[in-house]
Structures are given as C-alpha cells and as structure tokens.
C-alpha cells in the first residue's frame, strides 16, 4: 500500500496546476470577501481580480500545452460520456479517474467561464461612486457600465453556487465514494488503497 507521498503512487496533478488551484482559491476567496465586507474603496478587490485574470490566462495556456491531465482535450468530454459517468455516481466505490472525470471536467469549464465573466465585467464596471471604477470603464458606454455592474453581482452569486457544488462534490467523493480528492491536489499523487 502506498502513501500519498510515495513516489510509486500515480501522479495526477503537476506542481504548476496545483499551485494554480490553490492560488486561485486564495484570490477568489479574497476577492469575494473584500467585495462583500471590505473597505468601500475596492482597490484590494481589484488586485484580487487582476490575480484571477493572470491565473485564468495561465490556465488557458496550461490547458493547451500543459501535461496530459491539465489539458482541456483530456477532460472535456461530450454529453454521452458525461451521462455514462453520471450513471456510476450511485455506486459506493471510488472512481479512480485519472484527472478530472467527465462531469468534473465540465464543472471546471463552468467555473473558469464564470470567473472570466467576473473579470471581464469588473474591468468595465462603473457604479457611479467615483471611486470603484474598472480600468476599462471609460472605453464603453454608460449602459455597458450598468450592464457590467448587474452581471458582476449575478456572476458572483453563480460563482458562490459553483463553489458550494465543488465543495459538496469533494465531500460526496470523500464520504460516499471513499475517494480522497484533496490530497492529490496537495501532493500531486493519489493515495492508493
């Protein structure tokens, strides 16, 4: 039996992808907390958004040229594969999917798209408070500024829902499927039973 630190355990996630994941968690949680409870001047919230933008750019590149399990073509599957995988969810056995499963792959895509929408709307937002204006707000009309403001808030709620589902899926796999998804995102390796 191997341990999560055992070099014979299969490597699931490369160091760059793991760093991306945890830095994204930090940036998103910071940005959300600052947006909800932070100072009225949103400078730190903007910095968290810029960090998310940089991380998304990295993930797009890494999804095209990174190692096998990081590539979008590896884990973004069609509807039949997703349905076939979904049928296995009630079974109380670990899936041992190498990398993202077909359902998890689409949740990654959804989260990345919502985050991209958050960044995009944040860049052109203008709440007319003369303080918290996105850096590209002057390049669009006032109606687009208003549209961005509304969608920035809506996408924030959608992002929160996706994060709750993400954490729920991790708990489901841990307690129902008896599969640890957190350790591989820390060590890069799956703990074999």
CSV table of C-alpha atoms in Angstrom, one decimal:
chain,number,residue,atom,x,y,z
A,1,UNK,CA,0.0,0.0,0.0
A,2,UNK,CA,1.4,3.4,-1.0
A,3,UNK,CA,1.1,6.7,0.9
A,4,UNK,CA,0.2,10.0,-0.8
A,5,UNK,CA,3.9,10.9,-0.6
A,6,UNK,CA,5.0,7.6,-2.0
A,7,UNK,CA,6.7,8.2,-5.4
A,8,UNK,CA,5.2,4.9,-6.7
A,9,UNK,CA,1.7,6.3,-6.3
A,10,UNK,CA,0.4,7.7,-9.6
A,11,UNK,CA,0.9,11.4,-10.2
A,12,UNK,CA,-2.4,13.0,-11.0
A,13,UNK,CA,-1.7,16.8,-10.9
A,14,UNK,CA,1.6,18.6,-11.8
A,15,UNK,CA,3.1,21.2,-9.5
A,16,UNK,CA,2.0,24.2,-11.7
A,17,UNK,CA,-1.6,23.1,-11.8
A,18,UNK,CA,-1.7,22.5,-8.1
A,19,UNK,CA,-0.2,26.0,-7.5
A,20,UNK,CA,-2.7,27.5,-9.9
A,21,UNK,CA,-5.6,25.8,-8.0
A,22,UNK,CA,-4.6,27.0,-4.5
A,23,UNK,CA,-3.6,30.5,-5.7
A,24,UNK,CA,-7.0,30.7,-7.4
A,25,UNK,CA,-8.7,29.7,-4.2
A,26,UNK,CA,-6.8,32.4,-2.4
A,27,UNK,CA,-7.5,35.1,-5.0
A,28,UNK,CA,-11.2,34.2,-5.3
A,29,UNK,CA,-11.9,34.0,-1.6
A,30,UNK,CA,-10.0,37.2,-1.0
A,31,UNK,CA,-11.8,39.0,-3.8
A,32,UNK,CA,-15.2,37.8,-2.7
A,33,UNK,CA,-14.6,38.7,1.0
A,34,UNK,CA,-13.3,42.1,0.0
A,35,UNK,CA,-16.2,42.7,-2.3
A,36,UNK,CA,-18.7,41.7,0.4
A,37,UNK,CA,-17.1,43.1,3.6
A,38,UNK,CA,-14.0,45.0,2.5
A,39,UNK,CA,-13.4,48.7,2.6
A,40,UNK,CA,-15.6,51.0,0.5
A,41,UNK,CA,-12.6,51.7,-1.7
A,42,UNK,CA,-12.2,48.4,-3.7
A,43,UNK,CA,-8.5,48.7,-4.6
A,44,UNK,CA,-7.7,45.3,-2.9
A,45,UNK,CA,-10.7,43.7,-4.5
A,46,UNK,CA,-9.4,44.9,-7.9
A,47,UNK,CA,-6.0,43.4,-7.1
A,48,UNK,CA,-7.6,40.1,-6.3
A,49,UNK,CA,-9.4,40.4,-9.7
A,50,UNK,CA,-6.2,41.1,-11.5
A,51,UNK,CA,-4.7,38.0,-9.8
A,52,UNK,CA,-7.6,35.9,-11.0
A,53,UNK,CA,-7.2,37.3,-14.6
A,54,UNK,CA,-3.5,36.3,-14.6
A,55,UNK,CA,-4.3,32.9,-13.2
A,56,UNK,CA,-7.0,32.4,-15.9
A,57,UNK,CA,-4.5,33.3,-18.6
A,58,UNK,CA,-2.1,30.8,-17.2
A,59,UNK,CA,-4.8,28.1,-17.0
A,60,UNK,CA,-5.8,28.7,-20.6
A,61,UNK,CA,-2.2,28.3,-21.8
A,62,UNK,CA,-1.7,25.3,-19.5
A,63,UNK,CA,-4.9,23.8,-20.8
A,64,UNK,CA,-3.4,23.8,-24.2
A,65,UNK,CA,0.3,22.9,-23.7
A,66,UNK,CA,0.5,21.6,-20.1
A,67,UNK,CA,0.9,17.9,-19.0
A,68,UNK,CA,-1.7,15.4,-20.0
A,69,UNK,CA,-4.2,15.7,-17.1
A,70,UNK,CA,-4.1,19.6,-17.4
A,71,UNK,CA,-5.2,19.7,-21.0
A,72,UNK,CA,-8.8,20.5,-21.8
A,73,UNK,CA,-8.9,17.9,-24.6
A,74,UNK,CA,-8.2,15.3,-21.9
A,75,UNK,CA,-11.1,16.1,-19.6
A,76,UNK,CA,-13.7,18.0,-21.6
A,77,UNK,CA,-15.9,15.2,-22.8
A,78,UNK,CA,-19.2,15.0,-24.8
A,79,UNK,CA,-22.7,14.6,-23.3
A,80,UNK,CA,-22.7,10.8,-23.7
A,81,UNK,CA,-19.5,10.4,-21.7
A,82,UNK,CA,-20.9,12.7,-19.0
A,83,UNK,CA,-24.2,10.7,-18.8
A,84,UNK,CA,-22.4,7.4,-18.8
A,85,UNK,CA,-20.2,8.7,-15.9
A,86,UNK,CA,-23.2,10.2,-14.1
A,87,UNK,CA,-24.8,6.7,-14.1
A,88,UNK,CA,-21.8,5.4,-12.0
A,89,UNK,CA,-22.3,8.0,-9.2
A,90,UNK,CA,-24.7,6.0,-7.0
A,91,UNK,CA,-22.2,3.1,-6.8
A,92,UNK,CA,-20.3,3.3,-3.5
A,93,UNK,CA,-16.9,2.7,-5.0
A,94,UNK,CA,-14.0,5.1,-5.8
A,95,UNK,CA,-14.0,6.0,-9.5
A,96,UNK,CA,-10.1,6.3,-9.7
A,97,UNK,CA,-10.5,8.6,-12.6
A,98,UNK,CA,-7.1,9.8,-13.7
A,99,UNK,CA,-7.5,13.6,-13.6
A,100,UNK,CA,-11.0,15.1,-13.9
A,101,UNK,CA,-13.9,12.8,-14.6
A,102,UNK,CA,-16.3,13.9,-17.4
A,103,UNK,CA,-18.7,15.6,-15.0
A,104,UNK,CA,-15.9,17.3,-13.1
A,105,UNK,CA,-14.4,18.5,-16.4
A,106,UNK,CA,-17.5,20.4,-17.2
A,107,UNK,CA,-17.6,21.9,-13.7
A,108,UNK,CA,-14.1,23.2,-14.3
A,109,UNK,CA,-15.1,24.8,-17.6
A,110,UNK,CA,-18.2,26.4,-15.9
A,111,UNK,CA,-16.1,27.8,-13.1
A,112,UNK,CA,-13.4,29.2,-15.4
A,113,UNK,CA,-16.1,30.8,-17.7
A,114,UNK,CA,-17.8,32.4,-14.7
A,115,UNK,CA,-14.5,33.7,-13.4
A,116,UNK,CA,-13.7,35.1,-16.9
A,117,UNK,CA,-17.1,36.8,-16.8
A,118,UNK,CA,-16.4,38.2,-13.4
A,119,UNK,CA,-13.0,39.6,-14.5
A,120,UNK,CA,-14.5,41.0,-17.8
A,121,UNK,CA,-17.4,42.8,-16.1
A,122,UNK,CA,-15.1,44.0,-13.3
A,123,UNK,CA,-12.9,45.7,-15.8
A,124,UNK,CA,-15.7,47.8,-17.3
A,125,UNK,CA,-17.8,48.4,-14.2
A,126,UNK,CA,-18.7,51.9,-13.1
A,127,UNK,CA,-21.1,52.1,-10.1
A,128,UNK,CA,-21.1,55.9,-10.3
A,129,UNK,CA,-19.5,56.3,-6.9
A,130,UNK,CA,-16.4,58.0,-8.5
A,131,UNK,CA,-14.2,55.6,-6.6
A,132,UNK,CA,-14.6,52.0,-7.7
A,133,UNK,CA,-14.3,52.3,-11.5
A,134,UNK,CA,-12.9,49.5,-13.6
A,135,UNK,CA,-9.8,50.4,-15.5
A,136,UNK,CA,-11.6,50.0,-18.9
A,137,UNK,CA,-14.9,51.6,-17.9
A,138,UNK,CA,-14.2,54.7,-20.0
A,139,UNK,CA,-13.8,52.6,-23.1
A,140,UNK,CA,-17.5,51.5,-23.1
A,141,UNK,CA,-20.8,53.4,-22.8
A,142,UNK,CA,-22.7,54.1,-19.6
A,143,UNK,CA,-25.3,51.5,-20.5
A,144,UNK,CA,-22.5,48.9,-20.7
A,145,UNK,CA,-21.2,50.1,-17.3
A,146,UNK,CA,-24.6,49.5,-15.8
A,147,UNK,CA,-24.9,46.1,-17.6
A,148,UNK,CA,-21.5,45.1,-16.2
A,149,UNK,CA,-22.5,46.1,-12.7
A,150,UNK,CA,-25.6,43.9,-12.7
A,151,UNK,CA,-23.8,41.0,-14.2
A,152,UNK,CA,-20.8,41.3,-11.9
A,153,UNK,CA,-23.2,40.7,-9.0
A,154,UNK,CA,-25.1,37.9,-10.7
A,155,UNK,CA,-22.0,36.1,-11.7
A,156,UNK,CA,-20.7,36.5,-8.1
A,157,UNK,CA,-23.8,34.6,-6.9
A,158,UNK,CA,-23.4,32.0,-9.6
A,159,UNK,CA,-19.7,31.6,-8.6
A,160,UNK,CA,-20.7,31.1,-5.0
A,161,UNK,CA,-23.1,28.4,-6.1
A,162,UNK,CA,-20.5,26.6,-8.2
A,163,UNK,CA,-18.0,26.7,-5.3
A,164,UNK,CA,-20.6,25.2,-2.9
A,165,UNK,CA,-21.2,22.4,-5.5
A,166,UNK,CA,-17.4,21.9,-5.8
A,167,UNK,CA,-17.0,21.5,-2.1
A,168,UNK,CA,-20.1,19.3,-2.0
A,169,UNK,CA,-18.6,17.1,-4.7
A,170,UNK,CA,-15.4,16.8,-2.8
A,171,UNK,CA,-17.4,15.7,0.3
A,172,UNK,CA,-19.5,13.3,-1.7
A,173,UNK,CA,-16.4,11.6,-3.1
A,174,UNK,CA,-14.8,11.5,0.3
A,175,UNK,CA,-17.7,10.1,2.3
A,176,UNK,CA,-19.8,8.2,-0.3
A,177,UNK,CA,-17.2,7.1,-2.9
A,178,UNK,CA,-14.4,6.8,-0.3
A,179,UNK,CA,-12.1,8.7,-2.6
A,180,UNK,CA,-9.8,11.5,-1.4
A,181,UNK,CA,-9.7,14.3,-3.9
A,182,UNK,CA,-7.9,16.8,-1.7
A,183,UNK,CA,-4.7,15.0,-1.1
A,184,UNK,CA,-3.8,14.7,-4.8
A,185,UNK,CA,-4.4,18.4,-5.2
A,186,UNK,CA,-1.8,19.0,-2.4
A,187,UNK,CA,0.8,16.2,-3.1
A,188,UNK,CA,0.0,15.6,-6.8
A,189,UNK,CA,-0.4,11.9,-6.1
A,190,UNK,CA,-3.4,9.7,-5.4
A,191,UNK,CA,-3.4,7.7,-2.3
A,192,UNK,CA,-3.8,4.0,-3.3
A,193,UNK,CA,-5.9,1.7,-1.1
